Amino acid sequence: MRAARLRVRVNRTSLVCGVFLALTFLAFVSANKLTTAANAIVLQFTAPVFILILSALVFRQRFARADVAAVLLTMCGIALFFLDQLSPGNLLGNFVAIGAGLSMAVMYIATGRADEESRMSGILIGHLFTAAAGVPCMLLFDTPISASAVLSIFALGVVQLGIPYVLYGIAVKNCPPLVCSLIGALEPLLNPVWVFLFTGERPGLFALIGGAVVIVTITAWCIRRDRAGASEAAA
């Protein structure tokens, strides 16, 4: 089986995807500097809420009550997961983090409606825009360059962002934006897992409860969607 060869396409769709992906990255990084990391993570994952609102207002898309309930429960679970670390934080940083959630929602919707070449091109453009915005910061701020720093950048760029977004670009062909955004909410839950495996630090009670809420909610919601889809196909 030969892999399909995709061309890089620069059009309105790919640019919209790229711009909002870059805005998501830049807003999230900025929010981490302006408010607490926990606030930034929780507020960025308002993206599913924005997907519901934007899809309903712009595309007149209707969602089932179960979809809305899944979004709200997932948000509650994530907030509970980081409850011990949440704080009022910096107001500007909190708004920037919410902006990251809005940008992420637009990115999910745009890539979900794009054709394959425009979608993958948009993801590439988004990373290039982010690099173009980030590299000059090395000249504006004191940025020590070392082997560990370069290795960290490589790991973050390739393993933490590059490969996952290529996989996302493939998955979104069959997964609606809301599904992708809710499944993506599992990502922050894995942070304490890696910390526990590498450092032995145990997550707190609220983190365990919040993680369980998110995992059970998303699993049950996905099973319900699959069964509903199978029933519609059989009808």
PDB file of N, CA and C in Angstrom, residues 154-213:
ATOM      1  N   PHE A 154      13.990  20.047  20.371  1.00  0.00           N
ATOM      2  CA  PHE A 154      13.766  18.975  19.396  1.00  0.00           C
ATOM      3  C   PHE A 154      12.668  18.027  19.879  1.00  0.00           C
ATOM      4  N   ALA A 155      12.738  17.653  21.158  1.00  0.00           N
ATOM      5  CA  ALA A 155      11.740  16.732  21.708  1.00  0.00           C
ATOM      6  C   ALA A 155      10.351  17.356  21.693  1.00  0.00           C
ATOM      7  N   LEU A 156      10.268  18.626  22.091  1.00  0.00           N
ATOM      8  CA  LEU A 156       8.968  19.301  22.108  1.00  0.00           C
ATOM      9  C   LEU A 156       8.434  19.509  20.696  1.00  0.00           C
ATOM     10  N   GLY A 157       9.324  19.903  19.790  1.00  0.00           N
ATOM     11  CA  GLY A 157       8.882  20.198  18.432  1.00  0.00           C
ATOM     12  C   GLY A 157       8.471  18.970  17.647  1.00  0.00           C
ATOM     13  N   VAL A 158       9.194  17.881  17.832  1.00  0.00           N
ATOM     14  CA  VAL A 158       8.928  16.674  17.045  1.00  0.00           C
ATOM     15  C   VAL A 158       7.968  15.731  17.765  1.00  0.00           C
ATOM     16  N   VAL A 159       8.293  15.411  19.017  1.00  0.00           N
ATOM     17  CA  VAL A 159       7.530  14.387  19.738  1.00  0.00           C
ATOM     18  C   VAL A 159       6.237  14.949  20.329  1.00  0.00           C
ATOM     19  N   GLN A 160       6.329  16.142  20.925  1.00  0.00           N
ATOM     20  CA  GLN A 160       5.171  16.672  21.641  1.00  0.00           C
ATOM     21  C   GLN A 160       4.195  17.419  20.732  1.00  0.00           C
ATOM     22  N   LEU A 161       4.689  17.985  19.628  1.00  0.00           N
ATOM     23  CA  LEU A 161       3.812  18.742  18.736  1.00  0.00           C
ATOM     24  C   LEU A 161       3.766  18.177  17.320  1.00  0.00           C
ATOM     25  N   GLY A 162       4.923  17.936  16.730  1.00  0.00           N
ATOM     26  CA  GLY A 162       4.964  17.534  15.325  1.00  0.00           C
ATOM     27  C   GLY A 162       4.205  16.255  15.028  1.00  0.00           C
ATOM     28  N   ILE A 163       4.618  15.168  15.649  1.00  0.00           N
ATOM     29  CA  ILE A 163       3.984  13.867  15.400  1.00  0.00           C
ATOM     30  C   ILE A 163       2.511  13.869  15.809  1.00  0.00           C
ATOM     31  N   PRO A 164       2.160  14.383  17.008  1.00  0.00           N
ATOM     32  CA  PRO A 164       0.737  14.393  17.374  1.00  0.00           C
ATOM     33  C   PRO A 164      -0.147  15.155  16.387  1.00  0.00           C
ATOM     34  N   TYR A 165       0.348  16.266  15.849  1.00  0.00           N
ATOM     35  CA  TYR A 165      -0.501  17.024  14.928  1.00  0.00           C
ATOM     36  C   TYR A 165      -0.595  16.363  13.560  1.00  0.00           C
ATOM     37  N   VAL A 166       0.417  15.616  13.160  1.00  0.00           N
ATOM     38  CA  VAL A 166       0.284  14.815  11.943  1.00  0.00           C
ATOM     39  C   VAL A 166      -0.785  13.743  12.155  1.00  0.00           C
ATOM     40  N   LEU A 167      -0.742  13.097  13.314  1.00  0.00           N
ATOM     41  CA  LEU A 167      -1.756  12.087  13.627  1.00  0.00           C
ATOM     42  C   LEU A 167      -3.144  12.717  13.722  1.00  0.00           C
ATOM     43  N   TYR A 168      -3.202  13.921  14.298  1.00  0.00           N
ATOM     44  CA  TYR A 168      -4.491  14.621  14.362  1.00  0.00           C
ATOM     45  C   TYR A 168      -5.014  14.911  12.958  1.00  0.00           C
ATOM     46  N   GLY A 169      -4.126  15.354  12.067  1.00  0.00           N
ATOM     47  CA  GLY A 169      -4.537  15.646  10.696  1.00  0.00           C
ATOM     48  C   GLY A 169      -5.110  14.428   9.992  1.00  0.00           C
ATOM     49  N   ILE A 170      -4.601  13.254  10.349  1.00  0.00           N
ATOM     50  CA  ILE A 170      -5.127  12.009   9.781  1.00  0.00           C
ATOM     51  C   ILE A 170      -6.450  11.636  10.447  1.00  0.00           C
ATOM     52  N   ALA A 171      -6.499  11.782  11.766  1.00  0.00           N
ATOM     53  CA  ALA A 171      -7.684  11.353  12.519  1.00  0.00           C
ATOM     54  C   ALA A 171      -8.907  12.205  12.226  1.00  0.00           C
ATOM     55  N   VAL A 172      -8.697  13.505  11.990  1.00  0.00           N
ATOM     56  CA  VAL A 172      -9.838  14.415  11.860  1.00  0.00           C
ATOM     57  C   VAL A 172     -10.655  14.130  10.600  1.00  0.00           C
ATOM     58  N   LYS A 173     -10.130  13.299   9.703  1.00  0.00           N
ATOM     59  CA  LYS A 173     -10.918  12.901   8.534  1.00  0.00           C
ATOM     60  C   LYS A 173     -12.167  12.132   8.958  1.00  0.00           C
ATOM     61  N   ASN A 174     -12.055  11.413  10.072  1.00  0.00           N
ATOM     62  CA  ASN A 174     -13.168  10.580  10.531  1.00  0.00           C
ATOM     63  C   ASN A 174     -13.736  11.009  11.877  1.00  0.00           C
ATOM     64  N   CYS A 175     -13.087  11.964  12.526  1.00  0.00           N
ATOM     65  CA  CYS A 175     -13.544  12.418  13.843  1.00  0.00           C
ATOM     66  C   CYS A 175     -13.978  13.876  13.764  1.00  0.00           C
ATOM     67  N   PRO A 176     -15.202  14.203  14.150  1.00  0.00           N
ATOM     68  CA  PRO A 176     -15.648  15.595  14.151  1.00  0.00           C
ATOM     69  C   PRO A 176     -14.816  16.436  15.122  1.00  0.00           C
ATOM     70  N   PRO A 177     -14.799  17.754  14.936  1.00  0.00           N
ATOM     71  CA  PRO A 177     -14.003  18.626  15.809  1.00  0.00           C
ATOM     72  C   PRO A 177     -14.284  18.442  17.297  1.00  0.00           C
ATOM     73  N   LEU A 178     -15.561  18.291  17.662  1.00  0.00           N
ATOM     74  CA  LEU A 178     -15.888  18.145  19.080  1.00  0.00           C
ATOM     75  C   LEU A 178     -15.290  16.868  19.651  1.00  0.00           C
ATOM     76  N   VAL A 179     -15.322  15.796  18.871  1.00  0.00           N
ATOM     77  CA  VAL A 179     -14.738  14.529  19.323  1.00  0.00           C
ATOM     78  C   VAL A 179     -13.237  14.691  19.542  1.00  0.00           C
ATOM     79  N   CYS A 180     -12.567  15.311  18.575  1.00  0.00           N
ATOM     80  CA  CYS A 180     -11.118  15.510  18.686  1.00  0.00           C
ATOM     81  C   CYS A 180     -10.768  16.359  19.899  1.00  0.00           C
ATOM     82  N   SER A 181     -11.559  17.398  20.134  1.00  0.00           N
ATOM     83  CA  SER A 181     -11.245  18.295  21.248  1.00  0.00           C
ATOM     84  C   SER A 181     -11.431  17.598  22.593  1.00  0.00           C
ATOM     85  N   LEU A 182     -12.460  16.765  22.704  1.00  0.00           N
ATOM     86  CA  LEU A 182     -12.691  16.068  23.971  1.00  0.00           C
ATOM     87  C   LEU A 182     -11.644  14.978  24.198  1.00  0.00           C
ATOM     88  N   ILE A 183     -11.302  14.248  23.150  1.00  0.00           N
ATOM     89  CA  ILE A 183     -10.254  13.236  23.299  1.00  0.00           C
ATOM     90  C   ILE A 183      -8.920  13.912  23.624  1.00  0.00           C
ATOM     91  N   GLY A 184      -8.702  15.094  23.041  1.00  0.00           N
ATOM     92  CA  GLY A 184      -7.486  15.843  23.347  1.00  0.00           C
ATOM     93  C   GLY A 184      -7.396  16.263  24.798  1.00  0.00           C
ATOM     94  N   ALA A 185      -8.543  16.306  25.472  1.00  0.00           N
ATOM     95  CA  ALA A 185      -8.547  16.674  26.890  1.00  0.00           C
ATOM     96  C   ALA A 185      -7.862  15.622  27.752  1.00  0.00           C
ATOM     97  N   LEU A 186      -7.610  14.450  27.181  1.00  0.00           N
ATOM     98  CA  LEU A 186      -6.898  13.414  27.930  1.00  0.00           C
ATOM     99  C   LEU A 186      -5.415  13.755  28.089  1.00  0.00           C
ATOM    100  N   GLU A 187      -4.917  14.634  27.218  1.00  0.00           N
ATOM    101  CA  GLU A 187      -3.481  14.939  27.238  1.00  0.00           C
ATOM    102  C   GLU A 187      -2.977  15.438  28.589  1.00  0.00           C
ATOM    103  N   PRO A 188      -3.596  16.478  29.185  1.00  0.00           N
ATOM    104  CA  PRO A 188      -3.046  16.958  30.461  1.00  0.00           C
ATOM    105  C   PRO A 188      -3.140  15.939  31.581  1.00  0.00           C
ATOM    106  N   LEU A 189      -4.051  14.969  31.442  1.00  0.00           N
ATOM    107  CA  LEU A 189      -4.182  13.959  32.485  1.00  0.00           C
ATOM    108  C   LEU A 189      -2.966  13.038  32.539  1.00  0.00           C
ATOM    109  N   LEU A 190      -2.245  12.966  31.423  1.00  0.00           N
ATOM    110  CA  LEU A 190      -1.080  12.081  31.383  1.00  0.00           C
ATOM    111  C   LEU A 190       0.152  12.713  32.025  1.00  0.00           C
ATOM    112  N   ASN A 191       0.116  14.040  32.242  1.00  0.00           N
ATOM    113  CA  ASN A 191       1.287  14.703  32.829  1.00  0.00           C
ATOM    114  C   ASN A 191       1.711  14.083  34.159  1.00  0.00           C
ATOM    115  N   PRO A 192       0.792  13.937  35.126  1.00  0.00           N
ATOM    116  CA  PRO A 192       1.219  13.333  36.395  1.00  0.00           C
ATOM    117  C   PRO A 192       1.597  11.864  36.261  1.00  0.00           C
ATOM    118  N   VAL A 193       1.093  11.209  35.209  1.00  0.00           N
ATOM    119  CA  VAL A 193       1.489   9.813  34.986  1.00  0.00           C
ATOM    120  C   VAL A 193       2.977   9.744  34.667  1.00  0.00           C
ATOM    121  N   TRP A 194       3.418  10.626  33.746  1.00  0.00           N
ATOM    122  CA  TRP A 194       4.846  10.645  33.407  1.00  0.00           C
ATOM    123  C   TRP A 194       5.677  11.078  34.617  1.00  0.00           C
ATOM    124  N   VAL A 195       5.166  12.058  35.362  1.00  0.00           N
ATOM    125  CA  VAL A 195       5.892  12.515  36.553  1.00  0.00           C
ATOM    126  C   VAL A 195       6.034  11.377  37.554  1.00  0.00           C
ATOM    127  N   PHE A 196       4.948  10.618  37.736  1.00  0.00           N
ATOM    128  CA  PHE A 196       4.992   9.496  38.675  1.00  0.00           C
ATOM    129  C   PHE A 196       5.983   8.429  38.209  1.00  0.00           C
ATOM    130  N   LEU A 197       5.969   8.139  36.902  1.00  0.00           N
ATOM    131  CA  LEU A 197       6.850   7.096  36.381  1.00  0.00           C
ATOM    132  C   LEU A 197       8.324   7.487  36.478  1.00  0.00           C
ATOM    133  N   PHE A 198       8.613   8.782  36.259  1.00  0.00           N
ATOM    134  CA  PHE A 198      10.014   9.201  36.211  1.00  0.00           C
ATOM    135  C   PHE A 198      10.535   9.736  37.543  1.00  0.00           C
ATOM    136  N   THR A 199       9.655  10.280  38.381  1.00  0.00           N
ATOM    137  CA  THR A 199      10.123  10.872  39.640  1.00  0.00           C
ATOM    138  C   THR A 199       9.508  10.224  40.872  1.00  0.00           C
ATOM    139  N   GLY A 200       8.439   9.453  40.686  1.00  0.00           N
ATOM    140  CA  GLY A 200       7.800   8.811  41.828  1.00  0.00           C
ATOM    141  C   GLY A 200       6.809   9.690  42.564  1.00  0.00           C
ATOM    142  N   GLU A 201       6.574  10.915  42.058  1.00  0.00           N
ATOM    143  CA  GLU A 201       5.619  11.821  42.709  1.00  0.00           C
ATOM    144  C   GLU A 201       4.194  11.342  42.446  1.00  0.00           C
ATOM    145  N   ARG A 202       3.444  11.149  43.523  1.00  0.00           N
ATOM    146  CA  ARG A 202       2.088  10.619  43.396  1.00  0.00           C
ATOM    147  C   ARG A 202       1.070  11.748  43.223  1.00  0.00           C
ATOM    148  N   PRO A 203       0.105  11.574  42.318  1.00  0.00           N
ATOM    149  CA  PRO A 203      -0.940  12.590  42.157  1.00  0.00           C
ATOM    150  C   PRO A 203      -1.854  12.624  43.372  1.00  0.00           C
ATOM    151  N   GLY A 204      -2.463  13.787  43.632  1.00  0.00           N
ATOM    152  CA  GLY A 204      -3.350  13.944  44.775  1.00  0.00           C
ATOM    153  C   GLY A 204      -4.717  13.332  44.532  1.00  0.00           C
ATOM    154  N   LEU A 205      -5.535  13.356  45.571  1.00  0.00           N
ATOM    155  CA  LEU A 205      -6.866  12.751  45.497  1.00  0.00           C
ATOM    156  C   LEU A 205      -7.736  13.441  44.456  1.00  0.00           C
ATOM    157  N   PHE A 206      -7.727  14.784  44.454  1.00  0.00           N
ATOM    158  CA  PHE A 206      -8.549  15.516  43.491  1.00  0.00           C
ATOM    159  C   PHE A 206      -8.116  15.214  42.058  1.00  0.00           C
ATOM    160  N   ALA A 207      -6.815  15.059  41.857  1.00  0.00           N
ATOM    161  CA  ALA A 207      -6.316  14.738  40.523  1.00  0.00           C
ATOM    162  C   ALA A 207      -6.833  13.375  40.068  1.00  0.00           C
ATOM    163  N   LEU A 208      -6.836  12.417  40.970  1.00  0.00           N
ATOM    164  CA  LEU A 208      -7.324  11.079  40.630  1.00  0.00           C
ATOM    165  C   LEU A 208      -8.821  11.102  40.318  1.00  0.00           C
ATOM    166  N   ILE A 209      -9.584  11.832  41.144  1.00  0.00           N
ATOM    167  CA  ILE A 209     -11.031  11.913  40.913  1.00  0.00           C
ATOM    168  C   ILE A 209     -11.320  12.635  39.598  1.00  0.00           C
ATOM    169  N   GLY A 210     -10.646  13.772  39.391  1.00  0.00           N
ATOM    170  CA  GLY A 210     -10.856  14.526  38.152  1.00  0.00           C
ATOM    171  C   GLY A 210     -10.480  13.721  36.924  1.00  0.00           C
ATOM    172  N   GLY A 211      -9.366  13.006  37.002  1.00  0.00           N
ATOM    173  CA  GLY A 211      -8.953  12.169  35.877  1.00  0.00           C
ATOM    174  C   GLY A 211      -9.968  11.083  35.586  1.00  0.00           C
ATOM    175  N   ALA A 212     -10.497  10.479  36.647  1.00  0.00           N
ATOM    176  CA  ALA A 212     -11.507   9.431  36.467  1.00  0.00           C
ATOM    177  C   ALA A 212     -12.769   9.995  35.824  1.00  0.00           C
ATOM    178  N   VAL A 213     -13.168  11.202  36.241  1.00  0.00           N
ATOM    179  CA  VAL A 213     -14.359  11.837  35.663  1.00  0.00           C
ATOM    180  C   VAL A 213     -14.173  12.052  34.162  1.00  0.00           C
TER     181      VAL A 213
END
